[in-house]
Short mmCIF file of C-alpha atoms in Angstrom, two decimals:
data_model
loop_
_atom_site.label_atom_id
_atom_site.label_comp_id
_atom_site.label_asym_id
_atom_site.label_seq_id
_atom_site.Cartn_x
_atom_site.Cartn_y
_atom_site.Cartn_z
CA MET A 1 2.41 24.78 0.51
CA ASN A 2 4.46 22.79 -1.69
CA LYS A 3 2.71 20.11 -4.15
CA PHE A 4 4.39 17.26 -2.11
CA GLN A 5 2.76 18.34 1.24
CA ILE A 6 -0.44 18.30 -0.59
CA GLY A 7 -0.34 14.98 -1.83
CA LEU A 8 0.87 13.62 1.80
CA SER A 9 -2.10 15.62 2.79
CA LEU A 10 -4.44 14.01 0.33
CA LEU A 11 -3.10 10.51 1.03
CA ALA A 12 -3.56 10.85 4.89
CA TYR A 13 -6.75 11.88 3.85
CA ILE A 14 -8.10 8.58 2.67
CA LEU A 15 -6.44 6.51 5.57
CA ILE A 16 -5.30 3.37 3.61
CA ALA A 17 -1.45 4.14 3.84
CA SER A 18 0.17 3.35 6.98
CA CYS A 19 2.08 5.88 8.93
CA GLN A 20 5.68 6.77 8.02
CA GLU A 21 8.64 6.40 9.71
CA ASN A 22 8.62 9.69 11.47
CA ALA A 23 5.07 8.72 12.65
CA SER A 24 6.82 5.39 13.98
CA LYS A 25 9.46 7.04 15.53
CA GLN A 26 7.93 9.29 17.48
CA MET A 27 4.94 6.95 18.88
CA GLU A 28 7.64 4.54 19.83
CA ALA A 29 9.37 7.28 21.57
CA SER A 30 6.67 7.45 23.97
CA PRO A 31 5.57 5.21 26.38
CA LYS A 32 2.99 2.87 24.98
CA THR A 33 -0.35 1.34 26.65
CA LYS A 34 -1.35 -1.97 25.73
CA THR A 35 -4.27 -0.67 23.63
CA GLN A 36 -1.46 1.04 20.93
CA GLN A 37 0.80 -1.89 20.76
CA VAL A 38 -2.46 -4.13 19.92
CA GLU A 39 -3.02 -1.50 17.27
CA LYS A 40 0.24 -1.50 16.03
CA GLN A 41 0.18 -5.15 15.81
CA LYS A 42 -3.04 -5.16 13.52
CA VAL A 43 -1.55 -2.62 11.54
CA ALA A 44 1.75 -4.60 11.17
CA ALA A 45 -0.32 -7.84 9.72
CA PRO A 46 -1.89 -6.86 6.18
CA ILE A 47 -0.67 -3.18 5.28
CA SER A 48 2.68 -2.45 3.34
CA SER A 49 4.07 1.14 3.01
CA PRO A 50 3.92 2.35 -0.69
CA GLU A 51 4.94 5.61 -0.01
CA LYS A 52 7.77 4.63 1.57
CA MET A 53 8.92 2.55 -2.04
CA PHE A 54 8.35 5.17 -3.74
CA GLY A 55 10.31 7.46 -1.82
CA TYR A 56 13.16 5.25 -2.01
CA ILE A 57 13.01 4.95 -6.15
CA HIS A 58 12.28 8.64 -6.50
CA LYS A 59 15.58 9.26 -4.31
CA GLU A 60 17.23 6.69 -6.20
CA GLY A 61 16.35 9.11 -9.60
CA VAL A 62 13.97 6.43 -11.29
CA ALA A 63 11.73 7.86 -13.41
CA TYR A 64 8.23 8.82 -13.17
CA SER A 65 5.48 7.22 -15.45
CA LYS A 66 2.28 8.14 -15.10
CA GLU A 67 1.05 5.71 -17.82
CA LEU A 68 2.06 2.97 -14.87
CA MET A 69 -1.11 3.92 -12.93
CA ASN A 70 -4.40 2.32 -13.64
CA SER A 71 -6.87 4.76 -15.41
CA THR A 72 -9.22 6.55 -13.11
CA GLU A 73 -11.78 6.05 -15.76
CA ASN A 74 -11.80 2.71 -15.27
CA SER A 75 -12.75 2.81 -11.83
CA THR A 76 -16.51 2.86 -12.08
CA THR A 77 -16.68 -0.31 -14.07
CA TYR A 78 -15.45 -2.35 -11.00
CA VAL A 79 -18.55 -3.52 -9.73
CA GLN A 80 -18.39 -6.54 -7.60
CA PRO A 81 -17.38 -5.80 -3.84
CA PRO A 82 -13.99 -7.66 -3.62
CA THR A 83 -12.94 -6.42 -7.24
CA LYS A 84 -13.80 -2.52 -5.67
CA ALA A 85 -12.03 -3.23 -2.88
CA LEU A 86 -8.82 -4.87 -4.85
CA ASN A 87 -8.68 -1.86 -7.08
CA PHE A 88 -9.45 0.77 -4.34
CA GLY A 89 -6.20 -0.36 -2.86
CA ILE A 90 -4.55 -0.08 -6.37
CA TYR A 91 -5.56 3.83 -6.40
CA THR A 92 -4.72 4.54 -3.19
CA THR A 93 -1.06 3.80 -3.94
CA ASP A 94 -1.47 5.36 -7.13
CA LEU A 95 -2.26 8.40 -5.31
CA ALA A 96 1.04 7.49 -3.18
CA TYR A 97 2.88 7.50 -6.07
CA ALA A 98 1.57 10.59 -7.87
CA ALA A 99 1.69 12.33 -4.41
CA ALA A 100 5.61 11.27 -4.09
CA TYR A 101 6.42 12.61 -7.95
CA GLN A 102 4.54 15.68 -6.94
CA ASP A 103 2.19 15.37 -10.07
CA LEU A 104 -0.57 17.49 -8.48
CA GLU A 105 -2.78 16.77 -11.34
CA SER A 106 -2.77 13.17 -11.46
CA THR A 107 -3.21 13.35 -7.45
CA ILE A 108 -6.42 15.27 -7.69
CA GLU A 109 -7.90 13.20 -9.93
CA LEU A 110 -7.02 10.29 -8.11
CA TYR A 111 -7.94 11.85 -4.64
CA LYS A 112 -11.64 12.38 -6.51
CA THR A 113 -11.64 8.29 -7.29
CA VAL A 114 -10.55 7.12 -4.12
CA LYS A 115 -12.82 9.66 -2.60
CA ARG A 116 -15.99 8.52 -4.43
CA MET A 117 -15.03 4.54 -3.80
CA SER A 118 -14.73 4.93 -0.25
CA ALA A 119 -18.38 5.98 -0.25
CA GLU A 120 -19.44 2.92 -2.35
CA LEU A 121 -17.35 0.48 0.20
CA ASN A 122 -19.14 2.17 2.77
CA ILE A 123 -15.93 2.98 4.63
CA ALA A 124 -16.03 6.96 4.31
CA GLU A 125 -17.42 7.50 7.92
CA MET A 126 -14.11 6.17 9.31
CA MET A 127 -12.88 9.95 8.40
CA THR A 128 -14.49 12.11 11.71
CA SER A 129 -14.82 15.69 11.52
CA GLU A 130 -11.84 15.64 14.71
CA MET A 131 -9.18 13.85 11.90
CA VAL A 132 -9.90 16.31 9.24
CA GLU A 133 -9.70 19.39 11.73
CA ARG A 134 -6.14 18.34 12.99
CA MET A 135 -4.88 17.46 9.55
CA GLN A 136 -5.94 20.78 8.00
CA ALA A 137 -4.22 22.21 11.18
CA ASN A 138 -0.83 20.63 10.32
CA MET A 139 -0.74 20.57 6.69
CA GLU A 140 2.29 22.96 6.83
CA ASN A 141 4.18 20.32 8.99
CA PRO A 142 4.73 17.22 7.18
CA ASP A 143 6.01 15.56 10.50
CA SER A 144 3.12 16.41 12.31
CA LEU A 145 1.09 15.34 9.80
CA ALA A 146 2.71 11.70 9.81
CA VAL A 147 1.78 11.39 13.37
CA VAL A 148 -1.76 12.77 12.70
CA ALA A 149 -1.93 10.40 9.49
CA GLY A 150 -0.67 7.41 11.91
CA LYS A 151 -2.87 7.82 14.79
CA ALA A 152 -5.95 8.06 11.79
CA TYR A 153 -5.20 4.84 10.47
CA TYR A 154 -5.30 3.12 13.81
CA GLN A 155 -8.78 4.38 14.00
CA ALA A 156 -9.64 2.87 10.31
CA VAL A 157 -8.52 -0.38 11.69
CA GLU A 158 -10.61 -0.14 14.91
CA PHE A 159 -13.47 0.78 12.54
CA LEU A 160 -13.29 -1.91 10.58
CA ASP A 161 -12.53 -4.50 12.87
CA ALA A 162 -15.54 -2.89 14.53
CA ASN A 163 -17.89 -3.45 11.55
CA SER A 164 -16.65 -7.14 10.71
CA GLN A 165 -14.71 -5.94 7.57
CA ASN A 166 -11.29 -7.38 7.99
CA GLY A 167 -12.23 -9.03 4.74
CA LYS A 168 -12.26 -5.70 2.67
CA LEU A 169 -9.41 -4.47 4.66
CA ALA A 170 -7.23 -7.70 3.75
CA LEU A 171 -8.15 -6.98 0.03
CA MET A 172 -7.69 -3.42 -0.04
CA SER A 173 -4.47 -4.24 1.51
CA VAL A 174 -3.27 -6.86 -1.29
CA GLY A 175 -4.25 -4.31 -4.17
CA GLY A 176 -2.22 -1.76 -2.89
CA TRP A 177 0.70 -4.36 -2.12
CA ILE A 178 0.76 -5.33 -5.63
CA GLU A 179 0.57 -2.12 -7.40
CA SER A 180 3.53 -0.95 -5.16
CA LEU A 181 5.70 -3.72 -6.54
CA TYR A 182 4.09 -3.44 -10.02
CA ILE A 183 5.04 0.39 -10.63
CA THR A 184 8.51 -0.20 -8.66
CA MET A 185 9.33 -3.37 -11.03
CA SER A 186 8.18 -1.67 -14.07
CA ALA A 187 10.28 1.27 -13.45
CA VAL A 188 13.17 -1.06 -12.74
CA GLU A 189 13.59 -3.36 -15.23
CA GLU A 190 16.47 -5.28 -14.50
CA ASN A 191 17.46 -6.79 -11.32
CA GLU A 192 20.87 -4.57 -10.68
CA ALA A 193 22.89 -5.90 -8.27
CA GLY A 194 23.60 -3.75 -4.84
CA ALA A 195 20.96 -1.22 -5.82
CA LEU A 196 18.79 -0.05 -2.96
CA THR A 197 15.69 -0.54 -4.83
CA VAL A 198 16.11 -3.90 -5.82
CA GLN A 199 17.21 -4.47 -2.17
CA LYS A 200 13.81 -2.99 -1.02
CA ILE A 201 11.76 -5.14 -3.59
CA ALA A 202 13.91 -8.29 -1.88
CA ASP A 203 12.80 -6.81 1.74
CA GLN A 204 9.40 -7.66 1.09
CA LYS A 205 9.24 -11.05 1.94
CA LYS A 206 8.48 -10.44 5.25
CA ILE A 207 5.64 -8.06 4.14
CA VAL A 208 4.07 -10.92 1.72
CA GLN A 209 4.24 -13.45 4.35
CA ASN A 210 2.41 -11.48 7.24
CA LEU A 211 0.03 -10.37 4.29
CA TYR A 212 -0.77 -13.93 3.09
CA ALA A 213 -1.27 -15.03 7.18
CA TYR A 214 -3.60 -12.28 7.47
CA LEU A 215 -5.54 -13.35 4.43
CA LYS A 216 -5.57 -17.01 5.60
CA ASN A 217 -6.80 -15.95 8.83
CA HIS A 218 -9.69 -14.16 7.00
CA GLU A 219 -10.46 -16.45 3.81
CA ASN A 220 -13.65 -17.06 4.70
CA GLU A 221 -14.53 -13.14 4.08
CA LEU A 222 -16.08 -12.96 0.22
CA GLY A 223 -13.00 -12.58 -2.34
CA VAL A 224 -10.56 -13.40 0.38
CA GLU A 225 -9.87 -17.00 -0.58
CA GLU A 226 -9.12 -16.00 -4.50
CA ALA A 227 -6.82 -13.50 -3.18
CA ILE A 228 -5.06 -16.45 -1.47
CA LYS A 229 -4.83 -18.24 -4.66
CA GLN A 230 -3.66 -15.57 -6.43
CA LEU A 231 -1.17 -14.24 -3.71
CA LYS A 232 0.35 -17.99 -3.64
CA PRO A 233 2.65 -18.26 -6.11
CA ILE A 234 4.41 -14.80 -5.81
CA ALA A 235 4.55 -15.84 -1.69
CA ALA A 236 6.23 -19.18 -2.96
CA ILE A 237 8.91 -16.80 -5.11
CA TYR A 238 10.04 -15.25 -2.07
CA GLU A 239 10.12 -18.26 -0.17
CA ASN A 240 12.82 -18.92 -2.08
CA ILE A 241 14.78 -15.45 -1.66
CA LEU A 242 17.20 -16.42 1.24
CA LEU A 243 20.01 -14.25 2.73
CA ASN A 244 23.30 -13.57 1.72
CA GLU A 245 25.77 -15.26 4.00
CA ASN A 246 28.25 -12.45 3.73
CA SER A 247 25.87 -9.52 3.33
CA GLU A 248 23.39 -11.30 5.76
CA GLN A 249 20.68 -9.27 3.43
CA LEU A 250 18.09 -11.04 1.19
CA GLU A 251 19.60 -11.65 -2.36
CA ILE A 252 17.66 -11.89 -5.26
CA SER A 253 19.00 -13.48 -8.23
CA ASP A 254 18.12 -12.83 -11.60
CA GLU A 255 15.91 -15.43 -12.31
CA GLN A 256 13.96 -14.78 -9.08
CA TYR A 257 13.50 -11.40 -10.52
CA GLU A 258 12.11 -12.28 -13.30
CA GLN A 259 9.71 -14.51 -12.16
CA LEU A 260 8.65 -12.44 -9.21
CA LYS A 261 7.68 -9.62 -11.94
CA THR A 262 6.11 -11.73 -14.22
CA ALA A 263 3.94 -12.91 -11.29
CA ILE A 264 3.21 -9.25 -10.03
CA VAL A 265 2.05 -7.75 -13.58
CA ASN A 266 0.03 -11.04 -14.37
CA TYR A 267 -1.67 -10.77 -10.92
CA ARG A 268 -1.62 -6.76 -11.14
CA ASN A 269 -3.44 -7.04 -14.56
CA ARG A 270 -6.04 -9.45 -13.54
CA ILE A 271 -7.22 -6.90 -10.54
CA VAL A 272 -7.62 -4.24 -12.71
CA SER A 273 -9.13 -5.80 -15.87
CA ILE A 274 -11.88 -7.67 -13.73
CA ASN A 275 -15.26 -6.47 -14.32
#
């Protein structure tokens, strides 16, 4: 098994990354029950896909920087549940980043951190023995593993819903999404017109709209109202990113890029520094 497959397996194990494109295609190819359609709708609302973003920047030749990730040594300083949930999302995304760039040492260390934090957040029981067995059986087949990970994710969402933990899921999603953009925009220092990575950053407009709406639906949950407050300036910047009339693609100006980068960095630093 190569390093990427190990990283992907670990990412699937902790269940807070959305299913990859192969999983979505295979699921869409089969008839959907009403329950499956509801499950996919739930996933689309709060969760982004950091592993896809990192796949793009890796493909574009963007250099890997271990320093961009939150140090695992900080993980024990996050005591309050909202802060822990936000940083759980950050560490999950860091795990995806390390796995995408085949940094096996960091992947293993981040996996240990995420596993411990999941127990502290009382969500470790989302992982059933059946899930573990299915993942282990498919570790040599990334495509099949992606399908298993996707199904496992839906079960995780059901678990959080059934146990009235929507607020926790929302905060994890915020932390993960912020970290994915923080790493990407820190690695891509300038707005390069026409670059695939920059286009993917602009395309996050729909995701932040869905994420913001999901937060609003659960604003009475612990920590969510503050997350809405912090996310609002970022959402406002995205609202002003419009379609190019010629290309029919979202186009981000240099000014918007710098504003967005500053807002993302500020919020990310706030999340990781809160005690």
